[in-house]
Coordinates of C-alpha atoms in Angstrom, one line a residue:
Chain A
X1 CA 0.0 0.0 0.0
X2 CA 1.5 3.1 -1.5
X3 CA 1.5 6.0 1.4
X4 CA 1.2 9.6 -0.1
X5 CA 3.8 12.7 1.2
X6 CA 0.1 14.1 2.2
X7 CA -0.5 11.1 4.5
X8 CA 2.9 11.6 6.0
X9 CA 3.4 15.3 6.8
X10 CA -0.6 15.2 7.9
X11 CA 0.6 12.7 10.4
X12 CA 3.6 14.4 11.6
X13 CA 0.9 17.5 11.8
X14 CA -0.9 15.1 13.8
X15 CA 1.7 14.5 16.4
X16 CA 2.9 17.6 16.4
X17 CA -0.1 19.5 17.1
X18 CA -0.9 16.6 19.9
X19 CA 2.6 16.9 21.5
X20 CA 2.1 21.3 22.0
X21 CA -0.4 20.5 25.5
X22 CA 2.2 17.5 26.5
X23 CA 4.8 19.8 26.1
X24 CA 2.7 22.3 27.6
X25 CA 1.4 20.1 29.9
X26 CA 5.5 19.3 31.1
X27 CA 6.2 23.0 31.5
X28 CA 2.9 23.2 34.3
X29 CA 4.1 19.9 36.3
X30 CA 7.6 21.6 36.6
X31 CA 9.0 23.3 39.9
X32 CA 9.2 27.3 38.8
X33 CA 12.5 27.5 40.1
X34 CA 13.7 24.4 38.0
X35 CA 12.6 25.6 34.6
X36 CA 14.0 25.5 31.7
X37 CA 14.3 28.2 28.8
X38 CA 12.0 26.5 27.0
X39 CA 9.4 26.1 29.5
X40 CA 10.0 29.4 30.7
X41 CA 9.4 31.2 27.3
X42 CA 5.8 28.7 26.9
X43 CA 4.7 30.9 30.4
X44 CA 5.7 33.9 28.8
X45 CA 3.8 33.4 25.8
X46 CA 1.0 32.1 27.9
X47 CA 0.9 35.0 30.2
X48 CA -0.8 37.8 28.2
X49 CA -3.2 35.6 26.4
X50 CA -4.1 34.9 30.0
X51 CA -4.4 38.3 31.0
X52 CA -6.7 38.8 27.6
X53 CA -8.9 35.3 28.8
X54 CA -9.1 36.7 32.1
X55 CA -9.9 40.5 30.3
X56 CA -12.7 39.3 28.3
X57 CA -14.1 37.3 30.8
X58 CA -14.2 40.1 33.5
X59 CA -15.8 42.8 30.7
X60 CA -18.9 40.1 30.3
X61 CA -19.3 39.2 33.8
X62 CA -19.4 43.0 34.2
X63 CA -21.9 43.2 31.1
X64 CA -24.4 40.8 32.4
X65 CA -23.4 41.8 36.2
X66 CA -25.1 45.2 35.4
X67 CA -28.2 43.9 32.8
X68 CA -28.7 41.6 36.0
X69 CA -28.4 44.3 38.5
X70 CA -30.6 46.5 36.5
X71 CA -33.3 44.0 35.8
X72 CA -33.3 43.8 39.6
X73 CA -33.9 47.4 40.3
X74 CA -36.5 47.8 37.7
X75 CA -38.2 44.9 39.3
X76 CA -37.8 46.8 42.9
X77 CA -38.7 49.9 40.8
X78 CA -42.4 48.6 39.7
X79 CA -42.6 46.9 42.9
X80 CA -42.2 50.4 44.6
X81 CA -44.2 52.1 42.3
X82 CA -47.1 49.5 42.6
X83 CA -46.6 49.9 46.7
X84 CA -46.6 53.5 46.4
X85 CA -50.1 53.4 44.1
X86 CA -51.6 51.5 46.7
X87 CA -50.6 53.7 49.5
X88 CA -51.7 56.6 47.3
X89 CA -55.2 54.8 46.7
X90 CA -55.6 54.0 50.3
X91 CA -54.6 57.8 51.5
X92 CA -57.0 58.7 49.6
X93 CA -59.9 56.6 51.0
X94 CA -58.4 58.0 53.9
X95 CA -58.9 61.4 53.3
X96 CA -62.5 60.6 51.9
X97 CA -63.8 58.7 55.0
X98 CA -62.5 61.6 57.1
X99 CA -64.5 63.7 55.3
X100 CA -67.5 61.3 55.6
X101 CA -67.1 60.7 59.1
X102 CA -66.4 64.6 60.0
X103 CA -69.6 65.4 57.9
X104 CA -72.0 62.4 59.9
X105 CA -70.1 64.6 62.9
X106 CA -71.5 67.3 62.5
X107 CA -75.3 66.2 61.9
X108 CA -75.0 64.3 65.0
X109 CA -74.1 67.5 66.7
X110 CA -76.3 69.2 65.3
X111 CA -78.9 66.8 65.7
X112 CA -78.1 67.4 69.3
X113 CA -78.3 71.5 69.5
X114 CA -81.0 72.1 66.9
X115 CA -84.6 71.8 69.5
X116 CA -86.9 71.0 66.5
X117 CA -88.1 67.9 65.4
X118 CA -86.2 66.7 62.6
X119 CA -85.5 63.3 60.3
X120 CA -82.0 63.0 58.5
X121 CA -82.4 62.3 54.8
X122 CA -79.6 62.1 52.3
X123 CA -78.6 63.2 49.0
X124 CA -78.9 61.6 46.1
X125 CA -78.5 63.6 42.9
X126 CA -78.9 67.0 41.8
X127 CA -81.0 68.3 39.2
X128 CA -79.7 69.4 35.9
X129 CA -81.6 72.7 35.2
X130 CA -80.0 76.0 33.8
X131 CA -83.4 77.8 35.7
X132 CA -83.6 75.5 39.0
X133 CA -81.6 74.8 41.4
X134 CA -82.8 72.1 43.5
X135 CA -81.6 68.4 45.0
X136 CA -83.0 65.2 45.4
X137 CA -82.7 63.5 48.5
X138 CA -84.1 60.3 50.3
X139 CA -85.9 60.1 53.8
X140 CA -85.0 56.4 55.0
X141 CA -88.5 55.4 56.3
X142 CA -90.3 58.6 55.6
X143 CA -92.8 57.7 53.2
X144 CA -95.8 60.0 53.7
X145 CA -93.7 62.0 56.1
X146 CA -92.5 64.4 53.6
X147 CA -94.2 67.4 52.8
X148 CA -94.4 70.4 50.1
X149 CA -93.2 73.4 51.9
X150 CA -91.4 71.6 55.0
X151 CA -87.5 73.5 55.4
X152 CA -84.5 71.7 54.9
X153 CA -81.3 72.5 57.0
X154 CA -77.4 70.7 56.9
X155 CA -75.2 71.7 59.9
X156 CA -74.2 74.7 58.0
X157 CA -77.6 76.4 57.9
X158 CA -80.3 76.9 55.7
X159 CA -80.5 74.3 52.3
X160 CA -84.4 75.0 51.1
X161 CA -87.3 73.6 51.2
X162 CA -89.0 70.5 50.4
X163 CA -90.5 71.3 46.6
X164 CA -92.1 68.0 45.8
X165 CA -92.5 64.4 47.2
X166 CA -92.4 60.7 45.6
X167 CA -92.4 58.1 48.8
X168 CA -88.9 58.6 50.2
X169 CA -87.6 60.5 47.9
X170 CA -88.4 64.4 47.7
X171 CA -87.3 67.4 45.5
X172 CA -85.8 70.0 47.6
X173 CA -85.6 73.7 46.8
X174 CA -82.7 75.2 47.3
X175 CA -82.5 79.1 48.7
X176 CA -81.0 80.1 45.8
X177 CA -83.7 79.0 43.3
X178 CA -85.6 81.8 41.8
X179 CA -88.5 80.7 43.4
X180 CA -87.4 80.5 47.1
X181 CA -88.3 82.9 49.3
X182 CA -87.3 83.0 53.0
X183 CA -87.7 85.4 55.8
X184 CA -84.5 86.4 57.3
X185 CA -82.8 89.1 59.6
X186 CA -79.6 90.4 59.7
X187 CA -78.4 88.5 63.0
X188 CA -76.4 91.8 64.9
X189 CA -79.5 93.7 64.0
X190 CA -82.6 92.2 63.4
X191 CA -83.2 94.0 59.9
X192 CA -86.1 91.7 58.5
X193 CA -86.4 91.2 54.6
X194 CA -87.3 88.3 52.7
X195 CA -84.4 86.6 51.0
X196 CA -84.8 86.0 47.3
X197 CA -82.7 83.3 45.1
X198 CA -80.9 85.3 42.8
X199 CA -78.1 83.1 41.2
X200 CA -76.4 79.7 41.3
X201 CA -74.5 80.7 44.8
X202 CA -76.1 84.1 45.6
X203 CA -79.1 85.3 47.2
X204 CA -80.7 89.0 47.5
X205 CA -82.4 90.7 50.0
X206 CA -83.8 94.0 51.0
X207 CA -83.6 95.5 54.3
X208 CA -84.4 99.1 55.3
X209 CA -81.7 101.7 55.1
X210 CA -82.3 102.5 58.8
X211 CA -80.0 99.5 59.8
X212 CA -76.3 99.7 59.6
X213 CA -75.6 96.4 58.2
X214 CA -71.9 95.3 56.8
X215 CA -70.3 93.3 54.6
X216 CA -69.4 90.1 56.5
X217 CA -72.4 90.2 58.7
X218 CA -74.4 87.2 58.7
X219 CA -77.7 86.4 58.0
X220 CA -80.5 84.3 59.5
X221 CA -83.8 82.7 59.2
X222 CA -86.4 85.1 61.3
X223 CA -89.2 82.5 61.8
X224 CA -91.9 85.0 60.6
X225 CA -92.3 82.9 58.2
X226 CA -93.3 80.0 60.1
X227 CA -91.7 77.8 57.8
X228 CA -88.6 77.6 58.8
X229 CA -87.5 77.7 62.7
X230 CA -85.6 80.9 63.9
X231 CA -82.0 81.4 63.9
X232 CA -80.5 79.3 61.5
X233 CA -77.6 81.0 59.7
X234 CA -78.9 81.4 56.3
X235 CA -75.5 83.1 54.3
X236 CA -73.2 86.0 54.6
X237 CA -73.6 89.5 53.3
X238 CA -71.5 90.1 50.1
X239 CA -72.1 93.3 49.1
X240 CA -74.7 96.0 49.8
X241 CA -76.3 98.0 46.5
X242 CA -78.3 101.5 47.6
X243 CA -81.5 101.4 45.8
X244 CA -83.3 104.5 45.5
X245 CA -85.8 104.9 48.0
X246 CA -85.4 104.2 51.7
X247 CA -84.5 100.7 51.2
X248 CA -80.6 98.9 50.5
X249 CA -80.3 95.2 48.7
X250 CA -78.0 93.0 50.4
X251 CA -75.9 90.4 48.4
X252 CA -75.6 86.8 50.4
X253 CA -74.0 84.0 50.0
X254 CA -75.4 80.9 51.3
X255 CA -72.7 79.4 54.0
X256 CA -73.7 75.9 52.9
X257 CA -72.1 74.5 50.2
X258 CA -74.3 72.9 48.0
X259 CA -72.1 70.7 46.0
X260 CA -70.8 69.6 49.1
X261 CA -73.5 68.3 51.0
X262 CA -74.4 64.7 51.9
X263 CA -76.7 64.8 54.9
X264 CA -79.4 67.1 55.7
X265 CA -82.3 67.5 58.2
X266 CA -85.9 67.7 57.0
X267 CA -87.7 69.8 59.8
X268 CA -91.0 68.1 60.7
X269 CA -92.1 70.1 63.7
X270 CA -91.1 73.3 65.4
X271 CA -89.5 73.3 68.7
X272 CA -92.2 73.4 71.6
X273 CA -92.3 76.4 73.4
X274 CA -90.2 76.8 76.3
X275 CA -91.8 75.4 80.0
X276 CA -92.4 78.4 82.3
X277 CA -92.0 76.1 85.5
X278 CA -88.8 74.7 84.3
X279 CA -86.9 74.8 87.3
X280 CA -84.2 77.9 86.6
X281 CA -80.7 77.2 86.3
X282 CA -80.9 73.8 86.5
X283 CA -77.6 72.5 86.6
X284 CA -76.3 70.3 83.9
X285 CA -74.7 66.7 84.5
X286 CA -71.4 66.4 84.5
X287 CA -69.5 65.1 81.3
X288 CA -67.2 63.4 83.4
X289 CA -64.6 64.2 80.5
X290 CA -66.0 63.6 77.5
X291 CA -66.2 66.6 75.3
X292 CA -68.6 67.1 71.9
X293 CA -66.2 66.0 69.2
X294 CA -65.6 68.8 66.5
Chain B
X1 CA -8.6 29.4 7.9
X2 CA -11.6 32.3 8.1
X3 CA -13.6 29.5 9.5
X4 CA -10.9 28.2 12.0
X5 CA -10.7 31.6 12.9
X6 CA -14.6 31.7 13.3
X7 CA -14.5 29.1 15.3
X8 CA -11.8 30.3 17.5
X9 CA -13.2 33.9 18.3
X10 CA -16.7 32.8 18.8
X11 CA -15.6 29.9 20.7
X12 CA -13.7 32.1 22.7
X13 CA -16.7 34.6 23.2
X14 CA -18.6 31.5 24.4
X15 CA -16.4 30.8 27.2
X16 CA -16.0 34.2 28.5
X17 CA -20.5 34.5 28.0
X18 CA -20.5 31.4 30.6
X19 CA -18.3 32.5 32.5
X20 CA -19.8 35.9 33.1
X21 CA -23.3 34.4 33.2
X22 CA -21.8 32.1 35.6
X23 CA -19.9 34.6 37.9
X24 CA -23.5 36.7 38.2
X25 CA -25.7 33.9 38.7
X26 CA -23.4 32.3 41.4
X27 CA -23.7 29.1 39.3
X28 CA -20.7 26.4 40.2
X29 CA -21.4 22.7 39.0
X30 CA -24.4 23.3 35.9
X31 CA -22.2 25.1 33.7
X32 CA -22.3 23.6 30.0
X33 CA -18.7 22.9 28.1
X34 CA -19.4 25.1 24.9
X35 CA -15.9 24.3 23.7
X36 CA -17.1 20.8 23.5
X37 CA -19.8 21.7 21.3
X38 CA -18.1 23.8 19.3
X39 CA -15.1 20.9 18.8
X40 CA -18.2 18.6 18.1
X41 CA -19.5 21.1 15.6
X42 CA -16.2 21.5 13.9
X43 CA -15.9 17.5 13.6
X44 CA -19.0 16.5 12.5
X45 CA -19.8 19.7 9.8
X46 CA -17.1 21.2 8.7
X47 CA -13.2 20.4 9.1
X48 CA -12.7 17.4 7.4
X49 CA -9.5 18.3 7.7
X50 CA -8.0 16.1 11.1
X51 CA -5.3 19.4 11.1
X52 CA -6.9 22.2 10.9
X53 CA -9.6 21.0 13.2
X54 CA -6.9 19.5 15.5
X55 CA -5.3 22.6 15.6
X56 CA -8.2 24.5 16.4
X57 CA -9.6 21.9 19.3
X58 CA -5.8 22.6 20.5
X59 CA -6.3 26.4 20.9
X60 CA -10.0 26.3 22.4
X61 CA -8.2 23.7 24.7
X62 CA -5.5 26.2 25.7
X63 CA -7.6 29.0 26.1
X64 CA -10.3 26.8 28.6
X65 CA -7.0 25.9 30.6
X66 CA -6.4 29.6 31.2
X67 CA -10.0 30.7 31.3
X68 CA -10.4 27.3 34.1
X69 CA -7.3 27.9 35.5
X70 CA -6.3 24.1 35.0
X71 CA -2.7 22.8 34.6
X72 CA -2.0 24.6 31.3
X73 CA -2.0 21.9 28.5
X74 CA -4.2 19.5 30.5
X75 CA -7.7 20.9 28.0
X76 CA -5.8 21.3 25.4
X77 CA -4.7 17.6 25.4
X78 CA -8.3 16.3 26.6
X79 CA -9.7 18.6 23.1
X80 CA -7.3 17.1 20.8
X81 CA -8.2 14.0 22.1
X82 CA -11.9 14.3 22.0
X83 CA -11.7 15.7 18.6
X84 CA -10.1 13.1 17.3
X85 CA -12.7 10.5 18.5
X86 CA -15.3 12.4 17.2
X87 CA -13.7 12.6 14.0
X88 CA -13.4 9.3 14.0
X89 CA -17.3 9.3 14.5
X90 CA -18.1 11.4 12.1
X91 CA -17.6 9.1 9.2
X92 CA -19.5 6.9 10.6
X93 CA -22.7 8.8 12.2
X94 CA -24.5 11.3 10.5
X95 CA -26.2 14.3 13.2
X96 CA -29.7 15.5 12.4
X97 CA -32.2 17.7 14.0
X98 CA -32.1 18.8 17.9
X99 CA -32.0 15.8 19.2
X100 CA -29.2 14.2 17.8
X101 CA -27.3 17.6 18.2
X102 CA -27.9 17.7 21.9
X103 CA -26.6 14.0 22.1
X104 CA -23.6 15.0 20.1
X105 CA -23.4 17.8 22.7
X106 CA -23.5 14.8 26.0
X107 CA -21.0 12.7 24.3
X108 CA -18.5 15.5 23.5
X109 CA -18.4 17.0 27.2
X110 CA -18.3 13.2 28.5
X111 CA -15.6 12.9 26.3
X112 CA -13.7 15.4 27.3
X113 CA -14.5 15.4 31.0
X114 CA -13.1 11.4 30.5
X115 CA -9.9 12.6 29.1
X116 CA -9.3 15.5 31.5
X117 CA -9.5 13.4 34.5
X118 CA -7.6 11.0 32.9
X119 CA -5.1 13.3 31.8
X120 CA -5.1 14.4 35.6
X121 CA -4.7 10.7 36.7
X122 CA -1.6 10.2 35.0
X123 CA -0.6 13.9 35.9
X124 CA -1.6 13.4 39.6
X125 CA 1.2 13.6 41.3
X126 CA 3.4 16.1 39.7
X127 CA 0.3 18.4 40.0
X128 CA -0.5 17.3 43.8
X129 CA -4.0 16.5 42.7
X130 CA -5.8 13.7 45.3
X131 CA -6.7 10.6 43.1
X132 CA -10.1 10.3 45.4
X133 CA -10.7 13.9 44.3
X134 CA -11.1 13.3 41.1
X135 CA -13.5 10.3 41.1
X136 CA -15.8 12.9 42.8
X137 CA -15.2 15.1 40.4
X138 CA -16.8 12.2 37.9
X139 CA -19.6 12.2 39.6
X140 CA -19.9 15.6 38.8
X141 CA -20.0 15.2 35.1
X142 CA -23.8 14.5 35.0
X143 CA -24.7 18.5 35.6
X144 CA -21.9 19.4 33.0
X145 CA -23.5 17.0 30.5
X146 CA -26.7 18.0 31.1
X147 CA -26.3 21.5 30.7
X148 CA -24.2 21.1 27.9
X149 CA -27.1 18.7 26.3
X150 CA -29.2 22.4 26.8
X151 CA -27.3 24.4 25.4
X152 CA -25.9 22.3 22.3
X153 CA -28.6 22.7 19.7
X154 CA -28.8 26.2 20.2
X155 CA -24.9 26.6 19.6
X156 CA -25.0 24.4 16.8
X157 CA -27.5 26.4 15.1
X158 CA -25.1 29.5 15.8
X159 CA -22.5 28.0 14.0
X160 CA -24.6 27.1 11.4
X161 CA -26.3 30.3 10.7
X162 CA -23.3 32.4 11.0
X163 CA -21.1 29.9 8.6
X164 CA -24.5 30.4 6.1
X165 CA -24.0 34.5 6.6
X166 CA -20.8 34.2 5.8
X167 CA -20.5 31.8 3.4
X168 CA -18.1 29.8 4.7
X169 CA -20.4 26.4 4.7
X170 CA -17.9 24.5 2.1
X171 CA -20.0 21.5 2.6
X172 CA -20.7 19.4 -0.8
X173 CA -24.1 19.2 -1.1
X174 CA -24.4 15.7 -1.6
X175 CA -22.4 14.9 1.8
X176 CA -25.2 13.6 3.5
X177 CA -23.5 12.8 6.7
X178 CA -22.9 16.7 7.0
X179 CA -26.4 17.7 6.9
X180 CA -27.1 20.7 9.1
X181 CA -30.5 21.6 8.1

């Protein structure tokens, strides 16, 4: 069998190429101090392609080091960011049953210091009308209580009066409704007028220009009317306009907010009058610490 | 040559890839061998060559001693040996679809894992390595075959898409043992 030159020197190739790690291989198992030229000439060529392994190594590791790193923080990231929504949310129910619970509050208190008789009702929509301003609200249980005419009041003061009725539910008036008409006094000095709904948050009213009346002063339900009980703050004077004659129209501002209200009092009775043999000066029972809650 | 080189560079960049992935994700044991795929790669597709491709499962070899900080020569030998067994093979087997790639893949690294302990067997005692040690380190070979079983399809297929991009796939067509596709 006739063996080529190819054959041959790929064989010695062979060898050759195998016999590199054995020498290579020779040069690691030596002592350092007992090498060679020859082995010491394999470390030195070794030696920088070592530092370029160990190069190219350490730039990756640092490549994926930081895309792992910053995966990590933008997972903390939207983890922090869906913790801080919730926190957010839950501030803000917060907030809103503060509100609530300062609002129910007040018409307790004021359940307590108002003497008529009265039925709490809330609200529960407004009507959409360029011309009337009014609000729906419901009585819980006061089916056929309700009546055309009866006045509405929030702890604020004066919200209207009852317009129309359908079971629980009835249309209320509000004082500033074209059609509402209240009698009210100036409350430092009884001026009497009849207070007129003028605009969406503003009422009018004239009073004689023998009173000295302010801006700032506020004004009050009189009882003439016998609609609504006596001396329930009503709004705030504005801005007074001198109208020729002997009389001056007061500009009011209601002091409840109407876009703000949730729970009102539907006035079913006056107060009874006062009880001449009520023992005088009574005194009160102690609170033993407890204070109204404001 | 250009594909030698090919082989060499991204062979190279292989390495350094596990061993950055590695050195991030704390992993130790489950590291795949991509030089053995690679040297399986070059034996079963493209270097018919025993040379060339002995020379180039050489280098890889050299540069995994450095990169593993092994007795330098000790991967180079266990590469030239396992690339001339699966040289051998490749007359004889032809590799098709995932499968057979990733198999390639677990008889490669076993391959070479033999050969390196081997080579440390013989090389024990000038290098001061414990002969229990390394029947341990046998034991070990399972998590570097399977990773390596994971990982060789998808390296195959680099090669072969990056030899196809730049048209260094001097395949015959009608070399059915060869076929990559």
């Amino acid at each position: 069998m006739a063996v080529s030159f190819r054959s041959v020197a790929n064989g010695i190739l062979v060898v050759v190429l195998l016999g590199i790690p054995v020498l290579l291989l020779r040069a690691s198992a030596k002592d350092p101090h007992e090498m060679g030229a020859f082995d010491r000439a394999i470390r030195r060529i070794g030696a920088p392609l070592e530092a370029a392994v160990s190069y190219s190594t350490g730039m990756l590791g640092g490549f994926f080091e930081r895309w792992v790193l910053q995966a990590r923080l933008q997972d903390a990231n939207e983890e922090l960011a869906a913790e801080n929504r919730e926190l957010r949310q839950r501030m803000r129910d917060l907030v809103q049953l503060e509100e609530d619970n300062t609002e129910l509050r007040r018409a307790l208190q004021m359940r307590d210091r108002v003497p008529e008789d009265m039925i709490p009702a809330e609200r529960v929509g407004v009507d959409q009308s360029p011309f009337f301003r009014v609000v729906n609200i419901r009585i819980d249980r006061g089916r056929g209580i309700s009546q055309p005419g009866m006045a509405v009041l929030a702890a604020d003061g004066v919200v209207g009066r009852v317009d129309k009725t359908f079971d629980d539910y009835s249309d209320v008036m509000l004082v500033t409704d074209a059609r509402s008409k209240i009698a009210v006094e100036v409350a430092r000095n009884h001026a009497q007028g009849i207070l007129l709904g003028h605009s969406e948050d503003a009422c009018v009213v004239d009073v004689s220009k023998d009173y000295d009346v302010q801006v700032g002063d506020v004004v009050q339900t009189s009882g003439v009317d016998e609609l609504f009980p006596k001396g329930h703050p009503v709004g705030q004077v504005t801005d007074i306009e001198l109208l020729v004659g002997d009389q001056q129209r007061l500009h009011v501002r209601p002091t409840v907010r109407f876009d703000r209200l949730d729970v009102m009092w539907l006035v079913l009775a006056a107060a009874p009058e006062a009880d001449p043999r009520a023992e005088v000066g009574a005194s009160l029972a102690q609170a033993r610490g407890l204070v109204p809650v404001r | 040559m250009l594909r030698g080189f090919t082989y060499l560079i991204v062979g190279w960049l292989l390495i350094a890839v596990t061993g950055g992935i590695a050195d991030v994700l704390g992993l130790s044991i489950v590291l795949p061998a991509t030089s053995a795929v690679v040297i399986a790669h070059a034996a079963f597709t493209g270097e018919r060559s025993v040379v060339a491709g002995l020379a180039l499962a050489v280098s890889l070899g050299y540069i995994e001693d450095l990169h593993q900080g092994a007795p330098v020569g000790t991967l180079s030998l266990a590469a030239a040996v396992t690339f001339l067994i699966l040289h051998w093979a490749a007359g004889r087997f032809a590799v098709r679809g995932w499968a057979m790639r990733g198999l390639v893949g677990v008889v490669a690294v076993i391959l070479l894992d033999l050969a390196t302990v081997a080579v440390l067997f013989v090389m024990a005692d000038k290098f001061g390595v414990r002969k229990p040690a390394l029947l341990s380190m046998l034991l070990e070979m399972r998590w570097h075959a399977i990773a390596t079983a994971l990982v060789a399809p998808p390296v195959w297929a680099l090669f072969d898409r990056a030899f196809m991009w730049f048209r260094l796939d001097a395949r015959p067509h009608s070399d059915l043992h060869l076929d990559i596709r």
